[in-house]
Amino acid sequence: MTADVRIEVKEGQRARIHAINFSGNHVVDDKALRKTMLLKKRGLFSWLTGSGVYDPDKMGIDRVALRDVYMDRGFLDVSIGEPEIVPVSSSKVNVEIPVVEGEQYFIGEVSLKGVTLFPHMELESRLRQSLSEVASVQMLNRASGMLRDYYGSRGYINTRVSYRLNPTVSRSASGAAVVDIEFTVREGSLAYIRSIDIVGNVVTRDKVIRRELAVYPGEVVNEVKLRTSEQRLRGLQYFSFVNSTPVPTEDPEQYDVEFEVKEQNTGQFQIGAGFSSIDSLIGFVQIQKSNFDLYSWPPVGGGQSIMFRGTLGTKRQDVELKWSDPWFLDRRLNLGTALFRRNSQFLSDEYDQQNTGGRVSLN
């Protein structure tokens, strides 16, 4: 025996946020808390941006973000309660968020375990200098990163640093809550770079990427320099994704470093028009290409830049062409050239002026 089941759903209106209110917050005001949230109250341009609608998924993310605001101020026991949705009208709601701030913790004793490869006193001194009085989670994470960078910059990859919070029954002289911090280091192994591989570059030539790297084969795997290399490659704006990975080899002390990139569009086209009392009616077109290559065909992938701009108006006509190579002769020399032609009819009723020229720079 079978039966058909028909379910009829009548959709109501989407709940629009009229206001976001907090209770129990004394240290951080409402404005600062709202600023960290994805959810926003409905505003003048919400119809265009799509903001101002209550979304439970975003609220879950916002509760974590609100907790982080307090954790970064040393309120380690903070609790962000379940929000209450209070109807204001048939389509508007208020979001009421309860907060239990708890006590603000200050750092007491700081200890460091697991250090055997470097002077314990030096690392402990660096650690203490990186900490402030307040037990900020953000600051503790930065201190952990400092320890990892210390090892990573000396070739000891895969070093791990963790910390544990140990609240104490004692209080500071001012009566504030105190927490002891115990950092534990799991030391990595010393590694050297055997080779550097580039993957993902279809257009960009290998040498354009390699000349931006701060690491070389034969060196220790310096994790700080690897991040610097990634930042340099991102700064070229040729790639939408850059990542470096040390890849183990058959020799436990040798690693191949793989730089993975994903190329993006490096060309721009602009067109526009306007009117002014001097130029009268005027229009322009501009074509710009980075990661250009003057010496090959197709002319892309060489890390150069070229720009053409043409301006046409009733009283003015300009043409300009620029080209530059930041690594001229494969050295860090920036060679720049420009050609231009300008024709102006607004300078005088008796004559027109025409300028043609160019310039070359090397620095």
Short mmCIF file of C-alpha atoms in Angstrom, two decimals:
data_model
loop_
_atom_site.label_atom_id
_atom_site.label_comp_id
_atom_site.label_asym_id
_atom_site.label_seq_id
_atom_site.Cartn_x
_atom_site.Cartn_y
_atom_site.Cartn_z
CA MET A 1 0.00 0.00 0.00
CA THR A 2 1.39 3.38 -0.96
CA ALA A 3 0.30 6.95 -0.41
CA ASP A 4 1.26 10.32 -1.77
CA VAL A 5 2.22 12.91 0.79
CA ARG A 6 1.80 16.55 -0.11
CA ILE A 7 3.59 19.15 1.95
CA GLU A 8 2.51 22.74 1.54
CA VAL A 9 4.90 25.43 2.70
CA LYS A 10 3.84 29.02 3.15
CA GLU A 11 6.93 31.18 3.31
CA GLY A 12 6.86 34.10 5.64
CA GLN A 13 8.77 37.32 5.30
CA ARG A 14 12.51 37.36 5.89
CA ALA A 15 13.36 38.72 9.31
CA ARG A 16 15.02 42.11 8.98
CA ILE A 17 17.27 43.28 11.83
CA HIS A 18 15.97 46.44 13.44
CA ALA A 19 18.64 46.60 16.15
CA ILE A 20 21.45 44.54 17.73
CA ASN A 21 21.65 45.00 21.49
CA PHE A 22 23.94 43.58 24.18
CA SER A 23 23.45 43.04 27.89
CA GLY A 24 26.07 42.39 30.55
CA ASN A 25 28.91 44.11 28.68
CA HIS A 26 30.67 46.72 30.80
CA VAL A 27 34.24 46.73 29.45
CA VAL A 28 33.52 46.72 25.71
CA ASP A 29 30.72 48.98 24.49
CA ASP A 30 27.99 48.01 22.04
CA LYS A 31 29.52 49.91 19.13
CA ALA A 32 32.87 48.10 19.36
CA LEU A 33 31.12 44.72 19.58
CA ARG A 34 28.84 45.39 16.60
CA LYS A 35 31.85 46.38 14.52
CA THR A 36 33.26 42.83 14.66
CA MET A 37 30.02 41.18 13.55
CA LEU A 38 28.96 39.97 10.12
CA LEU A 39 25.32 40.64 10.96
CA LYS A 40 24.31 44.28 10.63
CA LYS A 41 21.08 46.10 11.27
CA ARG A 42 19.09 47.12 8.26
CA GLY A 43 20.30 50.39 6.79
CA LEU A 44 19.57 52.81 3.98
CA PHE A 45 21.43 50.76 1.34
CA SER A 46 20.52 47.27 2.59
CA TRP A 47 18.31 46.72 -0.45
CA LEU A 48 21.46 47.00 -2.55
CA THR A 49 24.03 45.22 -0.32
CA GLY A 50 21.71 42.51 1.02
CA SER A 51 22.66 43.28 4.63
CA GLY A 52 20.24 43.59 7.51
CA VAL A 53 18.72 40.09 7.23
CA TYR A 54 18.99 37.72 10.19
CA ASP A 55 21.08 34.65 9.36
CA PRO A 56 21.63 31.99 12.08
CA ASP A 57 24.82 30.76 10.38
CA LYS A 58 26.36 34.22 10.52
CA MET A 59 25.25 34.54 14.11
CA GLY A 60 27.28 31.45 14.97
CA ILE A 61 30.38 33.00 13.42
CA ASP A 62 29.67 36.29 15.19
CA ARG A 63 29.54 34.63 18.60
CA VAL A 64 33.06 33.33 18.06
CA ALA A 65 34.22 36.77 16.90
CA LEU A 66 32.65 38.44 19.94
CA ARG A 67 34.35 35.96 22.24
CA ASP A 68 37.69 36.71 20.57
CA VAL A 69 37.23 40.43 21.30
CA TYR A 70 37.19 39.66 25.01
CA MET A 71 39.85 36.94 24.88
CA ASP A 72 42.23 39.43 23.30
CA ARG A 73 41.64 41.70 26.29
CA GLY A 74 42.40 38.99 28.84
CA PHE A 75 38.82 37.98 29.67
CA LEU A 76 39.49 34.26 29.43
CA ASP A 77 36.22 33.13 31.04
CA VAL A 78 33.93 35.23 28.84
CA SER A 79 30.67 33.67 27.71
CA ILE A 80 28.60 34.85 24.75
CA GLY A 81 25.09 33.54 25.33
CA GLU A 82 22.50 32.31 22.86
CA PRO A 83 20.94 35.36 21.18
CA GLU A 84 17.27 36.09 21.71
CA ILE A 85 15.25 37.14 18.67
CA VAL A 86 12.59 39.66 19.72
CA PRO A 87 9.91 40.56 17.14
CA VAL A 88 9.39 44.28 16.66
CA SER A 89 6.91 44.07 13.80
CA SER A 90 5.74 41.50 11.28
CA SER A 91 9.08 41.73 9.43
CA LYS A 92 11.52 43.31 11.90
CA VAL A 93 13.35 41.80 14.86
CA ASN A 94 15.79 42.88 17.52
CA VAL A 95 18.75 40.63 18.24
CA GLU A 96 19.49 40.57 21.98
CA ILE A 97 22.88 39.07 22.88
CA PRO A 98 23.73 38.33 26.54
CA VAL A 99 27.37 38.63 27.62
CA VAL A 100 29.02 37.37 30.81
CA GLU A 101 32.42 39.05 30.79
CA GLY A 102 34.02 37.34 33.75
CA GLU A 103 37.34 38.51 35.17
CA GLN A 104 40.27 40.02 33.33
CA TYR A 105 43.42 37.91 33.77
CA PHE A 106 46.97 39.14 34.05
CA ILE A 107 50.09 37.11 33.34
CA GLY A 108 51.88 35.62 36.32
CA GLU A 109 54.74 33.14 35.95
CA VAL A 110 55.99 32.30 32.44
CA SER A 111 57.83 29.03 31.83
CA LEU A 112 59.41 27.48 28.75
CA LYS A 113 59.88 23.74 28.18
CA GLY A 114 61.40 21.60 25.46
CA VAL A 115 64.28 23.89 24.42
CA THR A 116 67.53 21.94 23.89
CA LEU A 117 69.06 23.28 20.66
CA PHE A 118 69.47 26.93 21.66
CA PRO A 119 70.27 28.81 24.89
CA HIS A 120 67.24 28.49 27.13
CA MET A 121 67.86 31.86 28.79
CA GLU A 122 67.96 33.70 25.46
CA LEU A 123 64.65 32.29 24.28
CA GLU A 124 63.03 32.85 27.65
CA SER A 125 64.20 36.46 27.62
CA ARG A 126 62.80 37.00 24.11
CA LEU A 127 59.55 35.41 25.20
CA ARG A 128 59.13 37.66 28.22
CA GLN A 129 59.86 40.76 26.13
CA SER A 130 57.07 39.82 23.72
CA LEU A 131 54.47 39.53 26.50
CA SER A 132 52.56 42.31 28.21
CA GLU A 133 50.81 42.31 31.56
CA VAL A 134 47.36 41.33 30.25
CA ALA A 135 46.82 37.69 29.26
CA SER A 136 45.71 38.47 25.71
CA VAL A 137 45.18 35.36 23.57
CA GLN A 138 46.21 37.27 20.47
CA MET A 139 49.46 38.28 22.17
CA LEU A 140 50.09 34.70 23.33
CA ASN A 141 49.63 33.46 19.76
CA ARG A 142 52.12 36.07 18.53
CA ALA A 143 54.60 34.95 21.20
CA SER A 144 54.19 31.35 20.01
CA GLY A 145 54.80 32.52 16.45
CA MET A 146 57.95 34.33 17.55
CA LEU A 147 59.34 31.08 18.98
CA ARG A 148 58.45 29.16 15.80
CA ASP A 149 60.14 31.85 13.69
CA TYR A 150 63.26 31.66 15.84
CA TYR A 151 63.64 27.97 14.99
CA GLY A 152 62.31 28.29 11.45
CA SER A 153 64.73 31.06 10.50
CA ARG A 154 67.60 28.77 11.53
CA GLY A 155 66.46 25.85 9.39
CA TYR A 156 64.60 23.81 12.02
CA ILE A 157 61.37 23.21 10.15
CA ASN A 158 58.22 21.65 11.59
CA THR A 159 58.92 23.13 15.01
CA ARG A 160 55.69 23.28 17.03
CA VAL A 161 54.92 25.61 19.91
CA SER A 162 51.93 25.34 22.23
CA TYR A 163 50.98 27.05 25.47
CA ARG A 164 48.86 26.13 28.46
CA LEU A 165 47.00 28.49 30.77
CA ASN A 166 47.25 27.66 34.45
CA PRO A 167 44.98 29.90 36.56
CA THR A 168 46.29 30.44 40.08
CA VAL A 169 44.50 30.99 43.35
CA SER A 170 46.76 33.94 44.12
CA ARG A 171 46.02 37.46 42.92
CA SER A 172 48.16 40.43 42.00
CA ALA A 173 48.83 43.26 44.44
CA SER A 174 45.88 45.12 42.92
CA GLY A 175 43.58 42.13 43.42
CA ALA A 176 43.43 41.13 39.74
CA ALA A 177 43.17 37.50 38.63
CA VAL A 178 46.47 35.89 37.62
CA VAL A 179 47.22 33.10 35.15
CA ASP A 180 50.55 31.33 34.67
CA ILE A 181 51.62 30.53 31.11
CA GLU A 182 53.57 27.41 30.18
CA PHE A 183 55.04 27.32 26.65
CA THR A 184 56.13 23.96 25.26
CA VAL A 185 58.40 23.65 22.22
CA ARG A 186 58.59 20.52 20.10
CA GLU A 187 61.80 21.08 18.21
CA GLY A 188 61.96 20.24 14.52
CA SER A 189 64.90 18.91 12.55
CA LEU A 190 67.53 20.85 10.64
CA ALA A 191 66.83 20.84 6.90
CA TYR A 192 68.60 22.13 3.80
CA ILE A 193 67.21 23.11 0.40
CA ARG A 194 68.16 20.65 -2.33
CA SER A 195 66.25 22.32 -5.17
CA ILE A 196 63.49 24.88 -5.79
CA ASP A 197 60.60 23.92 -8.06
CA ILE A 198 58.00 26.26 -9.56
CA VAL A 199 54.58 24.85 -10.46
CA GLY A 200 51.43 26.43 -11.85
CA ASN A 201 53.05 29.12 -14.01
CA VAL A 202 51.77 28.71 -17.55
CA VAL A 203 52.58 32.22 -18.83
CA THR A 204 55.10 33.63 -16.38
CA ARG A 205 58.68 32.55 -17.01
CA ASP A 206 60.51 30.72 -14.22
CA LYS A 207 63.21 33.38 -13.99
CA VAL A 208 60.63 36.10 -13.29
CA ILE A 209 59.57 34.11 -10.23
CA ARG A 210 62.99 32.91 -9.10
CA ARG A 211 64.52 36.39 -9.05
CA GLU A 212 61.96 37.43 -6.40
CA LEU A 213 62.81 34.56 -4.06
CA ALA A 214 64.77 35.12 -0.86
CA VAL A 215 65.88 31.46 -0.61
CA TYR A 216 68.41 29.49 -2.63
CA PRO A 217 69.47 25.83 -3.02
CA GLY A 218 72.10 24.79 -0.48
CA GLU A 219 70.77 27.04 2.27
CA VAL A 220 68.90 25.90 5.33
CA VAL A 221 65.11 25.91 4.92
CA ASN A 222 64.45 29.35 6.40
CA GLU A 223 60.71 29.51 6.99
CA VAL A 224 60.80 33.29 7.52
CA LYS A 225 62.48 33.77 4.15
CA LEU A 226 59.93 31.45 2.56
CA ARG A 227 57.14 33.73 3.77
CA THR A 228 59.08 36.76 2.55
CA SER A 229 59.36 35.11 -0.86
CA GLU A 230 55.61 34.49 -0.93
CA GLN A 231 54.95 38.14 -0.09
CA ARG A 232 57.23 39.31 -2.89
CA LEU A 233 55.44 37.10 -5.41
CA ARG A 234 52.04 38.33 -4.26
CA GLY A 235 53.31 41.89 -4.57
CA LEU A 236 53.86 41.37 -8.30
CA GLN A 237 50.08 41.00 -8.66
CA TYR A 238 50.57 38.35 -11.33
CA PHE A 239 49.15 35.58 -9.16
CA SER A 240 45.89 35.01 -7.31
CA PHE A 241 47.46 32.27 -5.19
CA VAL A 242 51.00 31.72 -3.89
CA ASN A 243 52.16 28.99 -1.52
CA SER A 244 55.50 27.40 -0.63
CA THR A 245 55.92 23.86 0.68
CA PRO A 246 59.07 22.01 1.77
CA VAL A 247 58.86 18.53 0.22
CA PRO A 248 60.85 15.69 1.89
CA THR A 249 63.40 13.77 -0.17
CA GLU A 250 65.11 10.44 0.38
CA ASP A 251 67.69 12.30 2.49
CA PRO A 252 66.03 13.32 5.81
CA GLU A 253 68.16 16.50 5.91
CA GLN A 254 67.35 17.57 2.33
CA TYR A 255 64.09 19.12 1.16
CA ASP A 256 62.86 20.34 -2.20
CA VAL A 257 60.98 23.63 -1.87
CA GLU A 258 57.95 23.86 -4.12
CA PHE A 259 56.42 27.23 -4.94
CA GLU A 260 52.90 26.82 -6.26
CA VAL A 261 51.31 29.78 -8.05
CA LYS A 262 48.02 30.42 -9.81
CA GLU A 263 48.15 33.09 -12.48
CA GLN A 264 45.56 35.82 -12.88
CA ASN A 265 44.68 38.38 -15.52
CA THR A 266 47.34 41.11 -15.70
CA GLY A 267 45.75 43.34 -18.34
CA GLN A 268 43.53 46.39 -17.86
CA PHE A 269 41.33 48.31 -20.27
CA GLN A 270 39.78 51.66 -19.37
CA ILE A 271 37.62 54.05 -21.35
CA GLY A 272 35.92 57.26 -20.31
CA ALA A 273 34.66 60.67 -21.30
CA GLY A 274 34.19 64.03 -19.65
CA PHE A 275 33.74 67.75 -20.06
CA SER A 276 35.64 70.70 -18.62
CA SER A 277 35.80 74.45 -19.22
CA ILE A 278 39.38 74.13 -20.51
CA ASP A 279 39.37 70.90 -22.52
CA SER A 280 35.70 71.07 -23.51
CA LEU A 281 34.46 67.60 -24.54
CA ILE A 282 37.14 64.93 -24.05
CA GLY A 283 37.41 61.15 -24.08
CA PHE A 284 40.20 58.73 -23.32
CA VAL A 285 41.17 55.10 -23.73
CA GLN A 286 43.92 53.34 -21.75
CA ILE A 287 45.36 49.86 -22.19
CA GLN A 288 47.79 48.57 -19.60
CA LYS A 289 49.56 45.23 -19.33
CA SER A 290 51.85 43.99 -16.60
CA ASN A 291 53.89 40.78 -16.90
CA PHE A 292 54.66 41.86 -20.46
CA ASP A 293 57.62 40.62 -22.56
CA LEU A 294 58.96 42.85 -25.31
CA TYR A 295 61.53 40.31 -26.45
CA SER A 296 59.32 37.30 -27.29
CA TRP A 297 56.05 36.29 -28.91
CA PRO A 298 53.46 36.13 -27.58
CA PRO A 299 54.66 39.15 -25.58
CA VAL A 300 53.70 37.94 -22.10
CA GLY A 301 55.38 36.42 -19.06
CA GLY A 302 58.55 38.54 -18.89
CA GLY A 303 57.74 40.69 -15.86
CA GLN A 304 57.75 43.99 -17.78
CA SER A 305 54.92 46.53 -17.98
CA ILE A 306 53.51 48.54 -20.88
CA MET A 307 50.83 51.21 -21.05
CA PHE A 308 49.16 53.05 -23.92
CA ARG A 309 46.89 56.04 -23.33
CA GLY A 310 45.10 58.07 -25.95
CA THR A 311 43.09 61.23 -25.31
CA LEU A 312 40.85 62.80 -27.93
CA GLY A 313 38.93 66.02 -27.43
CA THR A 314 37.67 69.04 -29.27
CA LYS A 315 40.66 71.11 -28.06
CA ARG A 316 43.24 68.47 -27.12
CA GLN A 317 44.70 65.24 -28.51
CA ASP A 318 47.33 63.26 -26.59
CA VAL A 319 49.05 59.94 -27.21
CA GLU A 320 51.42 58.34 -24.68
CA LEU A 321 53.26 55.02 -24.66
CA LYS A 322 55.24 53.76 -21.62
CA TRP A 323 57.31 50.62 -21.12
CA SER A 324 59.49 49.51 -18.21
CA ASP A 325 61.63 46.53 -17.24
CA PRO A 326 62.34 46.24 -13.48
CA TRP A 327 65.12 43.66 -14.10
CA PHE A 328 67.02 45.10 -17.05
CA LEU A 329 69.91 42.83 -18.15
CA ASP A 330 68.74 40.39 -15.42
CA ARG A 331 69.89 42.80 -12.74
CA ARG A 332 67.81 44.83 -10.31
CA LEU A 333 67.87 47.84 -12.63
CA ASN A 334 64.60 49.52 -13.58
CA LEU A 335 64.72 50.71 -17.19
CA GLY A 336 61.83 52.98 -18.10
CA THR A 337 60.96 54.55 -21.46
CA ALA A 338 58.16 56.84 -22.57
CA LEU A 339 57.07 58.38 -25.87
CA PHE A 340 54.43 61.08 -26.14
CA ARG A 341 52.75 63.42 -28.61
CA ARG A 342 50.51 66.25 -27.42
CA ASN A 343 48.42 68.59 -29.54
CA SER A 344 46.70 71.52 -27.77
CA GLN A 345 44.36 74.10 -29.31
CA PHE A 346 43.22 75.84 -26.11
CA LEU A 347 46.44 77.73 -25.32
CA SER A 348 45.81 80.52 -27.84
CA ASP A 349 43.37 81.66 -30.49
CA GLU A 350 46.29 82.46 -32.78
CA TYR A 351 48.13 79.16 -32.87
CA ASP A 352 48.10 75.48 -31.90
CA GLN A 353 50.90 73.83 -29.93
CA GLN A 354 52.29 70.39 -30.65
CA ASN A 355 54.83 68.60 -28.45
CA THR A 356 56.56 65.35 -29.39
CA GLY A 357 59.20 63.70 -27.25
CA GLY A 358 60.29 60.91 -24.98
CA ARG A 359 62.36 60.04 -21.96
CA VAL A 360 64.53 57.20 -20.69
CA SER A 361 65.33 56.44 -17.06
CA LEU A 362 67.55 53.85 -15.38
CA ASN A 363 67.63 53.37 -11.62
#
